């Protein structure tokens, strides 16, 4: 069971928090994206059994796209067609799906592969035995290989020691939670990061954009323009809204100033409000998470009309991890050259 934030081992950023629906049907979750454990048997019980989950999110003002459902427990061979129907329905609504206990008695690997999950969580027993047990390390490596083949992230649960975090990171595991990553007395999470490359050439390129990452405000690619207006109106510091597909891949970028200017004109809302936001979007300017600040600045400068637009930071599968602001890049580059 998740008891601490879900952390990116590469950057130390908290990307999601554990959540529960309590006995009264109230969702207990932080504002960030959330991870909810969901027994497979509940999915197999049909739409009625899932209704309390949907209602809890609705009452909390949260959207399914903010939740990763981590499926727990086995699925019998004869139940697979029913499970597939249930998972397809959850995915259509907007939930991201994951499987728990992979490699340690969870769902069968062929079932996992056919389900196209977003997240695979290693079995806690596997994580507890690395790096001292080469057999557990081999299992973790196999799960990472499987995840890469189907386009999923891997999570290491229950991380207690720095050696476990280092081994998991070395195998290609991106996400983890556990006592080692629990918030300290000041509420901050501290992750033992790998030793940085301090060679002169690397230093002069500046930090990688993943170190400057800010959470992205996202909407489905088919969202209406009035939904984007509401997103901008909810928080005045939002500089962009990124339109993403069902796999979190960026499909459009809405710059705050240009987008809202379209609505400031006469009849702006009548013209655009009920139409797809994609009509007013620009192509997303993406940079891989490992891009150095200097290279990201060069990418930002290729289009003079959009030189100060937020850059969308992506992972190896072109999924949106967040944004980086050009003003932050400028400060980093100025600090290097100063």
Short mmCIF file of C-alpha atoms in Angstrom, two decimals:
data_model
loop_
_atom_site.label_atom_id
_atom_site.label_comp_id
_atom_site.label_asym_id
_atom_site.label_seq_id
_atom_site.Cartn_x
_atom_site.Cartn_y
_atom_site.Cartn_z
CA UNK A 1 0.00 0.00 0.00
CA UNK A 2 1.25 3.48 -0.83
CA UNK A 3 2.13 5.46 2.27
CA UNK A 4 4.41 8.18 0.85
CA UNK A 5 4.56 10.40 -2.24
CA UNK A 6 5.40 8.95 -5.65
CA UNK A 7 8.80 10.43 -6.54
CA UNK A 8 10.79 10.72 -9.77
CA UNK A 9 14.18 9.20 -8.93
CA UNK A 10 15.87 11.19 -11.70
CA UNK A 11 14.81 14.63 -10.47
CA UNK A 12 13.54 14.18 -6.92
CA UNK A 13 10.22 15.73 -7.95
CA UNK A 14 7.01 14.54 -6.31
CA UNK A 15 4.65 13.64 -9.15
CA UNK A 16 1.71 12.04 -7.31
CA UNK A 17 0.36 11.31 -3.85
CA UNK A 18 -1.40 8.26 -2.44
CA UNK A 19 -5.15 8.66 -2.09
CA UNK A 20 -8.04 6.71 -0.61
CA UNK A 21 -11.81 6.79 -0.73
CA UNK A 22 -12.82 6.47 2.93
CA UNK A 23 -15.78 4.57 4.35
CA UNK A 24 -18.03 7.62 3.91
CA UNK A 25 -17.20 7.86 0.21
CA UNK A 26 -15.00 10.95 0.63
CA UNK A 27 -11.81 11.17 -1.42
CA UNK A 28 -8.72 11.89 0.68
CA UNK A 29 -6.05 13.23 -1.66
CA UNK A 30 -3.54 16.03 -2.12
CA UNK A 31 -3.89 18.52 -5.02
CA UNK A 32 -1.27 16.73 -7.13
CA UNK A 33 -2.16 13.73 -9.31
CA UNK A 34 -3.10 10.77 -7.16
CA UNK A 35 -2.59 7.02 -7.01
CA UNK A 36 -5.54 4.90 -5.93
CA UNK A 37 -5.29 1.17 -5.32
CA UNK A 38 -8.20 -0.71 -6.89
CA UNK A 39 -8.75 -4.47 -6.47
CA UNK A 40 -9.25 -6.33 -9.74
CA UNK A 41 -12.36 -7.95 -8.23
CA UNK A 42 -14.03 -4.50 -8.06
CA UNK A 43 -13.48 -3.98 -11.79
CA UNK A 44 -14.86 -7.47 -12.45
CA UNK A 45 -17.99 -6.60 -10.43
CA UNK A 46 -19.10 -4.17 -13.11
CA UNK A 47 -19.97 -0.50 -13.50
CA UNK A 48 -22.08 -0.40 -10.35
CA UNK A 49 -19.12 -1.33 -8.15
CA UNK A 50 -17.06 1.49 -9.69
CA UNK A 51 -19.76 4.13 -9.25
CA UNK A 52 -18.60 5.16 -5.72
CA UNK A 53 -15.12 5.87 -7.10
CA UNK A 54 -16.48 8.11 -9.87
CA UNK A 55 -18.79 9.86 -7.43
CA UNK A 56 -16.00 10.46 -4.90
CA UNK A 57 -13.91 12.16 -7.58
CA UNK A 58 -16.87 14.23 -8.74
CA UNK A 59 -17.66 15.42 -5.22
CA UNK A 60 -14.01 16.35 -4.69
CA UNK A 61 -13.93 18.36 -7.93
CA UNK A 62 -11.30 16.05 -9.41
CA UNK A 63 -11.13 14.54 -12.89
CA UNK A 64 -10.31 10.90 -13.70
CA UNK A 65 -7.29 12.04 -15.73
CA UNK A 66 -5.72 13.12 -12.39
CA UNK A 67 -5.82 9.55 -11.05
CA UNK A 68 -3.67 6.48 -11.60
CA UNK A 69 -5.61 3.36 -10.67
CA UNK A 70 -3.18 0.71 -9.43
CA UNK A 71 -4.84 -2.68 -9.89
CA UNK A 72 -4.22 -5.26 -7.18
CA UNK A 73 -4.95 -8.96 -6.94
CA UNK A 74 -5.14 -11.80 -9.46
CA UNK A 75 -7.44 -12.36 -12.41
CA UNK A 76 -8.57 -15.83 -13.41
CA UNK A 77 -8.30 -16.91 -17.03
CA UNK A 78 -12.07 -17.01 -17.52
CA UNK A 79 -12.43 -13.44 -16.19
CA UNK A 80 -9.99 -11.82 -18.62
CA UNK A 81 -12.55 -10.75 -21.24
CA UNK A 82 -14.66 -9.08 -18.53
CA UNK A 83 -11.60 -7.35 -17.07
CA UNK A 84 -10.62 -6.03 -20.51
CA UNK A 85 -14.08 -4.48 -20.93
CA UNK A 86 -13.84 -2.86 -17.51
CA UNK A 87 -10.34 -1.47 -18.11
CA UNK A 88 -11.27 -0.13 -21.54
CA UNK A 89 -14.18 1.69 -19.92
CA UNK A 90 -11.97 3.22 -17.22
CA UNK A 91 -9.40 4.30 -19.80
CA UNK A 92 -12.11 5.90 -21.95
CA UNK A 93 -13.28 7.96 -18.98
CA UNK A 94 -9.74 9.24 -18.53
CA UNK A 95 -8.13 7.16 -15.79
CA UNK A 96 -4.50 6.07 -16.11
CA UNK A 97 -4.09 2.38 -15.30
CA UNK A 98 -1.35 0.43 -13.56
CA UNK A 99 -0.68 -3.00 -12.09
CA UNK A 100 0.73 -3.75 -8.63
CA UNK A 101 3.03 -6.62 -7.55
CA UNK A 102 4.45 -7.18 -11.04
CA UNK A 103 7.04 -9.95 -10.93
CA UNK A 104 5.86 -11.17 -7.53
CA UNK A 105 2.50 -12.86 -7.81
CA UNK A 106 0.40 -10.09 -9.37
CA UNK A 107 -1.42 -10.26 -12.69
CA UNK A 108 0.02 -12.52 -15.42
CA UNK A 109 2.52 -10.82 -17.70
CA UNK A 110 0.55 -11.51 -20.88
CA UNK A 111 -2.54 -9.96 -19.28
CA UNK A 112 -0.51 -6.91 -18.30
CA UNK A 113 0.87 -6.60 -21.83
CA UNK A 114 -2.57 -6.83 -23.42
CA UNK A 115 -3.91 -4.14 -21.05
CA UNK A 116 -1.47 -1.39 -22.22
CA UNK A 117 -0.94 0.04 -18.71
CA UNK A 118 0.62 3.39 -17.86
CA UNK A 119 2.43 2.09 -14.76
CA UNK A 120 3.92 -1.19 -13.51
CA UNK A 121 4.67 -1.44 -9.79
CA UNK A 122 7.27 -4.01 -8.83
CA UNK A 123 6.40 -6.42 -6.06
CA UNK A 124 7.42 -4.99 -2.68
CA UNK A 125 9.27 -8.23 -1.89
CA UNK A 126 11.38 -7.82 -5.05
CA UNK A 127 12.39 -4.29 -4.03
CA UNK A 128 13.13 -5.38 -0.46
CA UNK A 129 15.65 -7.96 -1.72
CA UNK A 130 17.66 -5.71 -4.06
CA UNK A 131 20.53 -5.16 -4.46
CA UNK A 132 21.71 -8.05 -2.26
CA UNK A 133 19.78 -10.78 -4.08
CA UNK A 134 20.82 -11.15 -7.72
CA UNK A 135 17.61 -13.08 -8.47
CA UNK A 136 15.43 -10.18 -7.33
CA UNK A 137 17.57 -7.79 -9.35
CA UNK A 138 17.06 -10.00 -12.41
CA UNK A 139 13.28 -9.88 -11.90
CA UNK A 140 13.34 -6.09 -11.63
CA UNK A 141 15.45 -5.85 -14.79
CA UNK A 142 12.98 -8.08 -16.64
CA UNK A 143 10.03 -5.91 -15.58
CA UNK A 144 11.83 -2.78 -16.76
CA UNK A 145 12.47 -4.45 -20.13
CA UNK A 146 8.80 -5.42 -20.38
CA UNK A 147 7.72 -1.87 -19.50
CA UNK A 148 9.91 -0.36 -22.20
CA UNK A 149 8.41 -2.74 -24.72
CA UNK A 150 4.82 -1.70 -23.95
CA UNK A 151 5.46 1.98 -23.18
CA UNK A 152 4.90 1.94 -19.41
CA UNK A 153 6.63 3.51 -16.41
CA UNK A 154 8.02 1.32 -13.61
CA UNK A 155 7.60 2.06 -9.91
CA UNK A 156 9.60 0.64 -7.00
CA UNK A 157 7.42 0.49 -3.87
CA UNK A 158 8.61 0.41 -0.27
CA UNK A 159 12.11 1.83 -0.86
CA UNK A 160 13.88 2.00 2.51
CA UNK A 161 17.60 2.25 1.74
CA UNK A 162 19.75 4.38 -0.56
CA UNK A 163 21.23 1.21 -2.09
CA UNK A 164 17.76 0.14 -3.18
CA UNK A 165 17.08 3.52 -4.78
CA UNK A 166 20.45 3.52 -6.54
CA UNK A 167 19.98 -0.01 -7.88
CA UNK A 168 16.45 0.69 -9.05
CA UNK A 169 17.57 3.86 -10.81
CA UNK A 170 20.45 2.00 -12.44
CA UNK A 171 18.04 -0.62 -13.80
CA UNK A 172 15.89 2.09 -15.38
CA UNK A 173 13.17 2.44 -12.74
CA UNK A 174 11.91 6.02 -12.83
CA UNK A 175 9.42 6.15 -9.97
CA UNK A 176 9.49 5.06 -6.34
CA UNK A 177 7.91 5.51 -2.95
CA UNK A 178 8.64 4.30 0.56
CA UNK A 179 10.14 5.31 3.91
CA UNK A 180 13.32 6.66 2.30
CA UNK A 181 11.21 9.09 0.28
CA UNK A 182 8.78 10.14 3.00
CA UNK A 183 8.55 13.90 3.65
CA UNK A 184 10.79 15.24 6.41
CA UNK A 185 9.69 17.47 9.30
CA UNK A 186 9.67 20.44 6.90
CA UNK A 187 7.35 18.60 4.52
CA UNK A 188 10.00 18.24 1.81
CA UNK A 189 11.04 15.01 0.10
CA UNK A 190 14.76 14.40 -0.27
CA UNK A 191 16.01 11.89 -2.80
CA UNK A 192 19.64 10.72 -2.96
CA UNK A 193 20.41 11.77 -6.53
CA UNK A 194 23.27 10.36 -8.61
CA UNK A 195 26.58 12.22 -8.63
CA UNK A 196 26.41 14.97 -11.21
CA UNK A 197 28.84 15.18 -14.10
CA UNK A 198 31.04 18.13 -13.13
CA UNK A 199 33.29 18.15 -16.21
CA UNK A 200 33.86 21.71 -17.57
CA UNK A 201 32.08 20.98 -20.85
CA UNK A 202 28.98 19.66 -19.09
CA UNK A 203 28.87 22.51 -16.57
CA UNK A 204 28.95 25.11 -19.36
CA UNK A 205 25.86 23.55 -20.96
CA UNK A 206 23.86 24.20 -17.81
CA UNK A 207 21.51 21.92 -15.89
CA UNK A 208 19.19 19.56 -17.71
CA UNK A 209 15.64 20.80 -18.15
CA UNK A 210 14.31 18.05 -15.86
CA UNK A 211 15.95 19.97 -12.99
CA UNK A 212 13.89 23.07 -13.86
CA UNK A 213 10.65 21.16 -14.34
CA UNK A 214 7.32 22.69 -13.32
CA UNK A 215 4.01 20.82 -13.27
CA UNK A 216 2.05 21.25 -16.49
CA UNK A 217 -1.63 22.11 -16.55
CA UNK A 218 -3.09 19.65 -19.03
CA UNK A 219 -6.43 19.09 -20.71
CA UNK A 220 -7.53 16.33 -23.08
CA UNK A 221 -6.77 17.11 -26.72
CA UNK A 222 -10.51 17.24 -27.46
CA UNK A 223 -11.29 19.76 -24.67
CA UNK A 224 -13.48 22.77 -25.45
CA UNK A 225 -11.98 26.25 -25.43
CA UNK A 226 -14.19 27.28 -22.50
CA UNK A 227 -12.55 24.52 -20.42
CA UNK A 228 -9.16 26.09 -21.11
CA UNK A 229 -10.53 29.52 -20.13
CA UNK A 230 -11.66 28.01 -16.84
CA UNK A 231 -8.23 26.46 -16.28
CA UNK A 232 -6.48 29.80 -16.82
CA UNK A 233 -9.02 31.57 -14.61
CA UNK A 234 -8.49 29.09 -11.77
CA UNK A 235 -4.89 30.18 -11.18
CA UNK A 236 -3.38 33.48 -12.42
CA UNK A 237 0.19 32.11 -12.42
CA UNK A 238 -0.58 29.52 -15.12
CA UNK A 239 1.29 30.55 -18.28
CA UNK A 240 0.18 27.69 -20.53
CA UNK A 241 -2.22 24.79 -20.89
CA UNK A 242 -0.96 21.69 -22.68
CA UNK A 243 -3.41 19.54 -24.65
CA UNK A 244 -2.56 15.85 -24.38
CA UNK A 245 -3.88 12.59 -25.80
CA UNK A 246 -4.91 9.56 -23.79
CA UNK A 247 -1.25 8.56 -23.37
CA UNK A 248 -0.25 12.01 -22.04
CA UNK A 249 1.55 12.91 -25.28
CA UNK A 250 1.42 16.66 -26.02
CA UNK A 251 -0.77 17.58 -28.99
CA UNK A 252 -1.14 21.34 -28.59
CA UNK A 253 0.01 24.30 -26.50
CA UNK A 254 -2.15 27.23 -25.41
CA UNK A 255 -0.15 30.32 -24.46
CA UNK A 256 -2.03 32.33 -21.84
CA UNK A 257 -1.67 35.76 -23.45
CA UNK A 258 -2.51 34.77 -27.01
CA UNK A 259 -5.30 32.40 -26.04
CA UNK A 260 -7.11 34.81 -23.73
CA UNK A 261 -6.68 37.62 -26.25
CA UNK A 262 -8.84 35.58 -28.63
CA UNK A 263 -11.64 35.78 -26.07
CA UNK A 264 -11.12 39.45 -25.28
CA UNK A 265 -12.20 40.45 -28.79
CA UNK A 266 -15.85 41.21 -29.52
CA UNK A 267 -17.93 38.03 -29.67
CA UNK A 268 -14.79 36.08 -28.70
CA UNK A 269 -16.57 33.69 -26.37
CA UNK A 270 -19.43 33.13 -28.80
CA UNK A 271 -16.96 32.39 -31.58
CA UNK A 272 -14.64 30.09 -29.67
CA UNK A 273 -16.18 28.96 -26.35
CA UNK A 274 -17.94 25.80 -27.49
CA UNK A 275 -15.35 24.94 -30.15
CA UNK A 276 -12.32 22.66 -29.56
CA UNK A 277 -9.43 24.45 -27.85
CA UNK A 278 -7.14 22.75 -30.38
CA UNK A 279 -8.33 25.31 -32.97
CA UNK A 280 -6.50 28.04 -31.05
CA UNK A 281 -3.50 25.93 -30.03
CA UNK A 282 0.03 26.11 -31.34
CA UNK A 283 2.12 23.00 -31.97
CA UNK A 284 3.79 22.05 -28.66
CA UNK A 285 7.48 22.93 -28.45
CA UNK A 286 8.92 19.81 -26.87
CA UNK A 287 12.36 19.09 -25.44
CA UNK A 288 13.53 15.74 -24.00
CA UNK A 289 14.02 15.79 -20.24
CA UNK A 290 17.80 15.36 -20.58
CA UNK A 291 18.22 18.48 -22.76
CA UNK A 292 20.78 20.94 -21.29
CA UNK A 293 19.63 24.50 -20.59
CA UNK A 294 21.77 25.95 -23.42
CA UNK A 295 20.25 23.60 -25.99
CA UNK A 296 16.73 24.32 -24.67
CA UNK A 297 17.39 28.06 -25.08
CA UNK A 298 18.41 27.44 -28.69
CA UNK A 299 15.19 25.49 -29.26
CA UNK A 300 13.16 28.34 -27.78
CA UNK A 301 14.80 30.86 -30.11
CA UNK A 302 13.97 29.06 -33.35
CA UNK A 303 10.55 30.73 -33.59
CA UNK A 304 10.78 34.46 -32.96
CA UNK A 305 7.00 34.76 -32.56
CA UNK A 306 6.98 32.23 -29.72
CA UNK A 307 10.37 32.81 -28.13
CA UNK A 308 8.93 33.10 -24.60
CA UNK A 309 6.38 30.26 -24.85
CA UNK A 310 6.77 27.48 -22.29
CA UNK A 311 8.67 24.42 -23.46
CA UNK A 312 7.04 21.03 -22.89
CA UNK A 313 9.41 18.53 -21.29
CA UNK A 314 8.92 14.95 -22.45
CA UNK A 315 10.14 11.51 -21.46
CA UNK A 316 11.57 8.79 -23.67
CA UNK A 317 8.08 7.93 -24.95
CA UNK A 318 7.18 11.55 -25.78
CA UNK A 319 4.84 11.85 -22.78
CA UNK A 320 4.45 15.20 -21.06
CA UNK A 321 6.39 15.38 -17.79
CA UNK A 322 5.84 19.10 -17.21
CA UNK A 323 6.95 22.47 -18.56
CA UNK A 324 10.02 24.66 -18.30
CA UNK A 325 9.75 28.43 -18.55
CA UNK A 326 12.13 30.31 -20.79
CA UNK A 327 12.69 32.89 -18.03
CA UNK A 328 14.12 30.12 -15.84
CA UNK A 329 16.43 29.01 -18.67
CA UNK A 330 17.66 32.59 -19.10
CA UNK A 331 18.50 32.85 -15.39
CA UNK A 332 20.40 29.56 -15.47
CA UNK A 333 22.40 30.49 -18.56
CA UNK A 334 23.17 33.96 -17.15
CA UNK A 335 24.42 32.37 -13.92
CA UNK A 336 26.77 30.09 -15.88
CA UNK A 337 28.21 32.91 -17.96
CA UNK A 338 28.33 35.36 -15.10
#
